[in-house]
Amino acid sequence: MAEPVLIADASLRRWRRLQRLLVGLGYTVRHVAGGAEAFHHLRSERYAAALLSGPLPDVGLAALARTIRRRWPDTALLARADRPEEFRELAAYLDGLLPTPLRAEALGVLLRGVCERGALRRKLREQRKLTTRRLAQRVETERYLTVKQIVDKLSTFIGRITREVEGGVRYFNEMPYFVSIHNRRHKIVATNRVFRTLLGATVGQDSWDIYAGASRSRSACPVGRTIASGVAQESIESIRYRNGAVLPVLVHTAPIYNDRGRVELVLEVFAGTQDIERRKEDARTAQQRYQLLFDAVPCYVAVLGRDLRITANNRFFIDEFGDQTGLPFGDVFLSDSGTVADSPVTRTFSHGEAQQGEMAFTAPNRRCYETLVWTSPIADPAGMPVQALLVFMDVTQIRSLQNNLTSLGLMLASISHSIKSVLTGLDAGVYTMDKAFSRHEDRQLEEGLELVKRMAERIRKITLDILFYARERELNPVPLDIRQFAEEVVENVQPRFDRRGVRLVCEFQEPLGGFEADPGLLKAAMVNLLDNAVDACPAADGRTEARVVFCVQAGPERIGMSVDDTGQGMTPDQLKKLFTLFYSTKGVQGTGLGLFLTDKIVRQHGGDIAVESTPGRGSRFCVQLPRRQPASTPTPAAQDLPPLGPGIMGWGGDLS
């Protein structure tokens, strides 16, 4: 039978030439013009080879070759690669390259070789499967023989007990339940003292004689059912005591096999349901005591299975997080996957030992918790940890206090450096003025005075930043006119622009209307953005213009304010840390509070701030704010705000 070959090519001329050559070599050919069609035919029929002779409209050749190699490894792959980069993409998946130009002899030799290799791969895989299957059968046989030896030893031991009745009585009399052994003929061969005393049954008596009701027959009694089925049984039956009373009991029967695998004896054990209920009541009492202790622990306590599902939780846990029994711990407490993989819980299951550490996660109440965690394994009789006891304590406030103290230390260090720099500047200014007075040099006097003014301005800014950071202040929004607000901001910063020789361009796109904001807080934020823009611009030197554009726009629901400077710009790394507390791009000239507070104020107003910057070409800060604060009218959620682009500034005149 001719080998089937699949040709994938969108070119009619190429595939027809290939088809003529392959049919002449004795192959049957199927042509497809797209990747989806190729997958369809490969799923429905086995092909000896697939020839990818040209580009396809719906999938790249490399993607098609990768999928065929992964899903149909026995199908040989040949392809045409006209460019070196195309060959590099295909090389990892191909068995060979189609010859150029196409010649029947070369194509025939190539196809025979790759098809033989595919057949050899298939035979090797089948041989590997056969070997694996035979090995599994051998392991199963050895396992069965091992279990059979154990059962044989047990059978021998029980048989010795039944043959040596005195020894059997000695063992049986130690047991508090009804115990007996029966043979294949449904006869009692041994009983313990409780069995004989209360039931009056003797060796040689029929196994069903002690039962009442439907179970009082050879085939219906528990021993008869066990001999017939060859498996252990459990049932509630009625037995007749020696005094004539008929009472319910819970019966367990287990088969004991001989060397030929047949049921030789049956072990029967049963106890009165009253005893069972009493023991259940004892167990319930113990469980209640355990639960009281479990709930009294003043920490969050949970028990996790090996699949990390919560199997139990104490009252302290339930009051805080709800009853999460049965749910995966990772679904209830959201955390970083790497943190969970290296948590004390997973280490406890891995090492079988108690562990401790710290974990941070988000609880069902959406609060973020930092916790100290202790875990302890709960092992089965073989010593394998099957569950883990998890105890954790919330230390979020402690960590927050530590962070605040750290922040305070950073702030003091930052402020100290800034004040030291200001004092140095003041000393220089005073020295310059003193020297100018003594020499009557008006120009030098003006320079010294200008330096003192700049240092005084820096002291004012540092003081305001510290006050804003140190005191949480609630918003006090009032109705404001947008243009008037923007003009007041400009009025505050214009003197500084004039001193630095930086041109401030205002673009207020009317109509603007009004909005609601806390004027003191928002004005401080916008002044800070404009001050930073001035600091970023180089001093005017006559060759390049130092310029800052302050733009204000308004839509039906939101307003936008942007500050665009021609300064030195920032690197991507600087942009990532720009709004971080105590981070400054100005070195010792900045406190690292300004932009952190600006971002905080904007978000307090329900707005958003974004930055775009290119080193050497300047920066652009854009602020979007709702016209109305939530206390008056619901403000659209942050995710409902439109994008700030193109770039950041391109509102396109529509802020609705």
Short mmCIF file of N, CA, C and O in Angstrom, two decimals, residues 85-125:
data_model
loop_
_atom_site.label_atom_id
_atom_site.label_comp_id
_atom_site.label_asym_id
_atom_site.label_seq_id
_atom_site.Cartn_x
_atom_site.Cartn_y
_atom_site.Cartn_z
N GLU A 85 17.09 32.96 7.96
CA GLU A 85 16.31 33.10 9.18
C GLU A 85 15.14 32.12 9.21
O GLU A 85 14.73 31.63 10.27
N GLU A 86 14.60 31.80 8.02
CA GLU A 86 13.51 30.83 7.96
C GLU A 86 14.03 29.44 8.32
O GLU A 86 13.36 28.67 9.02
N PHE A 87 15.26 29.11 7.87
CA PHE A 87 15.84 27.82 8.20
C PHE A 87 16.08 27.71 9.71
O PHE A 87 15.84 26.67 10.31
N ARG A 88 16.56 28.81 10.34
CA ARG A 88 16.81 28.78 11.78
C ARG A 88 15.52 28.54 12.56
O ARG A 88 15.52 27.86 13.58
N GLU A 89 14.40 29.10 12.11
CA GLU A 89 13.12 28.89 12.80
C GLU A 89 12.64 27.45 12.67
O GLU A 89 12.03 26.91 13.58
N LEU A 90 12.91 26.82 11.51
CA LEU A 90 12.38 25.49 11.25
C LEU A 90 13.32 24.38 11.67
O LEU A 90 12.88 23.23 11.82
N ALA A 91 14.61 24.65 11.84
CA ALA A 91 15.62 23.60 11.99
C ALA A 91 15.32 22.65 13.15
O ALA A 91 15.58 21.45 13.06
N ALA A 92 14.77 23.17 14.26
CA ALA A 92 14.55 22.34 15.44
C ALA A 92 13.46 21.30 15.24
O ALA A 92 13.37 20.34 16.02
N TYR A 93 12.62 21.45 14.23
CA TYR A 93 11.47 20.56 14.06
C TYR A 93 11.57 19.66 12.83
O TYR A 93 10.78 18.73 12.68
N LEU A 94 12.51 19.91 11.90
CA LEU A 94 12.52 19.23 10.61
C LEU A 94 13.35 17.95 10.64
O LEU A 94 14.31 17.81 11.38
N ASP A 95 12.94 17.00 9.78
CA ASP A 95 13.74 15.81 9.50
C ASP A 95 14.62 16.03 8.27
O ASP A 95 15.53 15.24 8.00
N GLY A 96 14.34 17.04 7.48
CA GLY A 96 15.13 17.31 6.30
C GLY A 96 14.60 18.49 5.52
O GLY A 96 13.48 18.96 5.76
N LEU A 97 15.40 19.00 4.58
CA LEU A 97 15.01 20.12 3.74
C LEU A 97 14.69 19.62 2.34
O LEU A 97 15.37 18.72 1.81
N LEU A 98 13.64 20.18 1.73
CA LEU A 98 13.30 19.83 0.36
C LEU A 98 14.40 20.32 -0.57
O LEU A 98 14.85 21.48 -0.46
N PRO A 99 14.86 19.47 -1.50
CA PRO A 99 15.95 19.89 -2.39
C PRO A 99 15.49 20.96 -3.37
O PRO A 99 14.33 21.01 -3.76
N THR A 100 16.39 21.84 -3.72
CA THR A 100 16.12 22.90 -4.71
C THR A 100 17.22 22.85 -5.77
O THR A 100 18.41 22.99 -5.45
N PRO A 101 16.90 22.62 -7.06
CA PRO A 101 15.55 22.39 -7.59
C PRO A 101 15.05 20.99 -7.26
O PRO A 101 15.83 20.12 -6.91
N LEU A 102 13.73 20.76 -7.39
CA LEU A 102 13.12 19.48 -7.09
C LEU A 102 13.47 18.46 -8.16
O LEU A 102 13.20 18.67 -9.35
N ARG A 103 14.07 17.33 -7.71
CA ARG A 103 14.35 16.23 -8.63
C ARG A 103 13.80 14.95 -8.01
O ARG A 103 13.90 14.72 -6.81
N ALA A 104 13.21 14.11 -8.87
CA ALA A 104 12.53 12.91 -8.40
C ALA A 104 13.47 12.01 -7.61
O ALA A 104 13.11 11.49 -6.54
N GLU A 105 14.71 11.78 -8.12
CA GLU A 105 15.62 10.85 -7.46
C GLU A 105 15.99 11.34 -6.06
O GLU A 105 15.92 10.58 -5.07
N ALA A 106 16.39 12.60 -5.97
CA ALA A 106 16.79 13.15 -4.66
C ALA A 106 15.61 13.16 -3.69
O ALA A 106 15.75 12.83 -2.51
N LEU A 107 14.42 13.55 -4.18
CA LEU A 107 13.24 13.57 -3.32
C LEU A 107 12.89 12.18 -2.85
O LEU A 107 12.51 11.96 -1.69
N GLY A 108 13.01 11.17 -3.75
CA GLY A 108 12.69 9.80 -3.36
C GLY A 108 13.61 9.29 -2.28
O GLY A 108 13.17 8.66 -1.31
N VAL A 109 14.92 9.53 -2.42
CA VAL A 109 15.89 9.08 -1.40
C VAL A 109 15.61 9.76 -0.06
O VAL A 109 15.62 9.13 1.01
N LEU A 110 15.35 11.07 -0.11
CA LEU A 110 15.08 11.82 1.12
C LEU A 110 13.84 11.31 1.82
O LEU A 110 13.82 11.09 3.04
N LEU A 111 12.77 11.09 1.08
CA LEU A 111 11.51 10.62 1.68
C LEU A 111 11.65 9.24 2.28
O LEU A 111 11.12 8.94 3.36
N ARG A 112 12.35 8.32 1.57
CA ARG A 112 12.52 6.98 2.11
C ARG A 112 13.26 7.03 3.45
O ARG A 112 12.90 6.34 4.41
N GLY A 113 14.31 7.86 3.50
CA GLY A 113 15.08 7.95 4.73
C GLY A 113 14.26 8.47 5.91
O GLY A 113 14.27 7.89 6.99
N VAL A 114 13.53 9.59 5.69
CA VAL A 114 12.78 10.17 6.82
C VAL A 114 11.61 9.28 7.21
O VAL A 114 11.24 9.20 8.39
N CYS A 115 10.97 8.60 6.26
CA CYS A 115 9.85 7.71 6.60
C CYS A 115 10.35 6.52 7.40
O CYS A 115 9.69 6.05 8.33
N GLU A 116 11.54 5.99 7.04
CA GLU A 116 12.10 4.88 7.82
C GLU A 116 12.43 5.33 9.24
O GLU A 116 12.21 4.58 10.20
N ARG A 117 12.95 6.53 9.39
CA ARG A 117 13.23 7.02 10.73
C ARG A 117 11.94 7.19 11.54
O ARG A 117 11.90 6.90 12.72
N GLY A 118 10.88 7.68 10.89
CA GLY A 118 9.60 7.81 11.58
C GLY A 118 9.07 6.47 12.02
O GLY A 118 8.54 6.31 13.14
N ALA A 119 9.17 5.44 11.13
CA ALA A 119 8.71 4.11 11.50
C ALA A 119 9.53 3.55 12.66
O ALA A 119 9.00 2.89 13.56
N LEU A 120 10.85 3.82 12.64
CA LEU A 120 11.71 3.35 13.72
C LEU A 120 11.34 4.03 15.04
O LEU A 120 11.30 3.37 16.09
N ARG A 121 11.04 5.33 15.02
CA ARG A 121 10.61 6.02 16.24
C ARG A 121 9.33 5.41 16.79
O ARG A 121 9.18 5.23 18.00
N ARG A 122 8.41 5.08 15.89
CA ARG A 122 7.13 4.49 16.32
C ARG A 122 7.36 3.13 16.97
O ARG A 122 6.78 2.81 18.01
N LYS A 123 8.25 2.31 16.35
CA LYS A 123 8.52 0.99 16.92
C LYS A 123 9.20 1.11 18.29
O LYS A 123 8.89 0.35 19.22
N LEU A 124 10.12 2.06 18.41
CA LEU A 124 10.79 2.25 19.70
C LEU A 124 9.81 2.66 20.79
O LEU A 124 9.89 2.20 21.92
N ARG A 125 8.86 3.54 20.43
CA ARG A 125 7.88 3.96 21.43
C ARG A 125 6.96 2.82 21.84
O ARG A 125 6.64 2.64 23.00
#
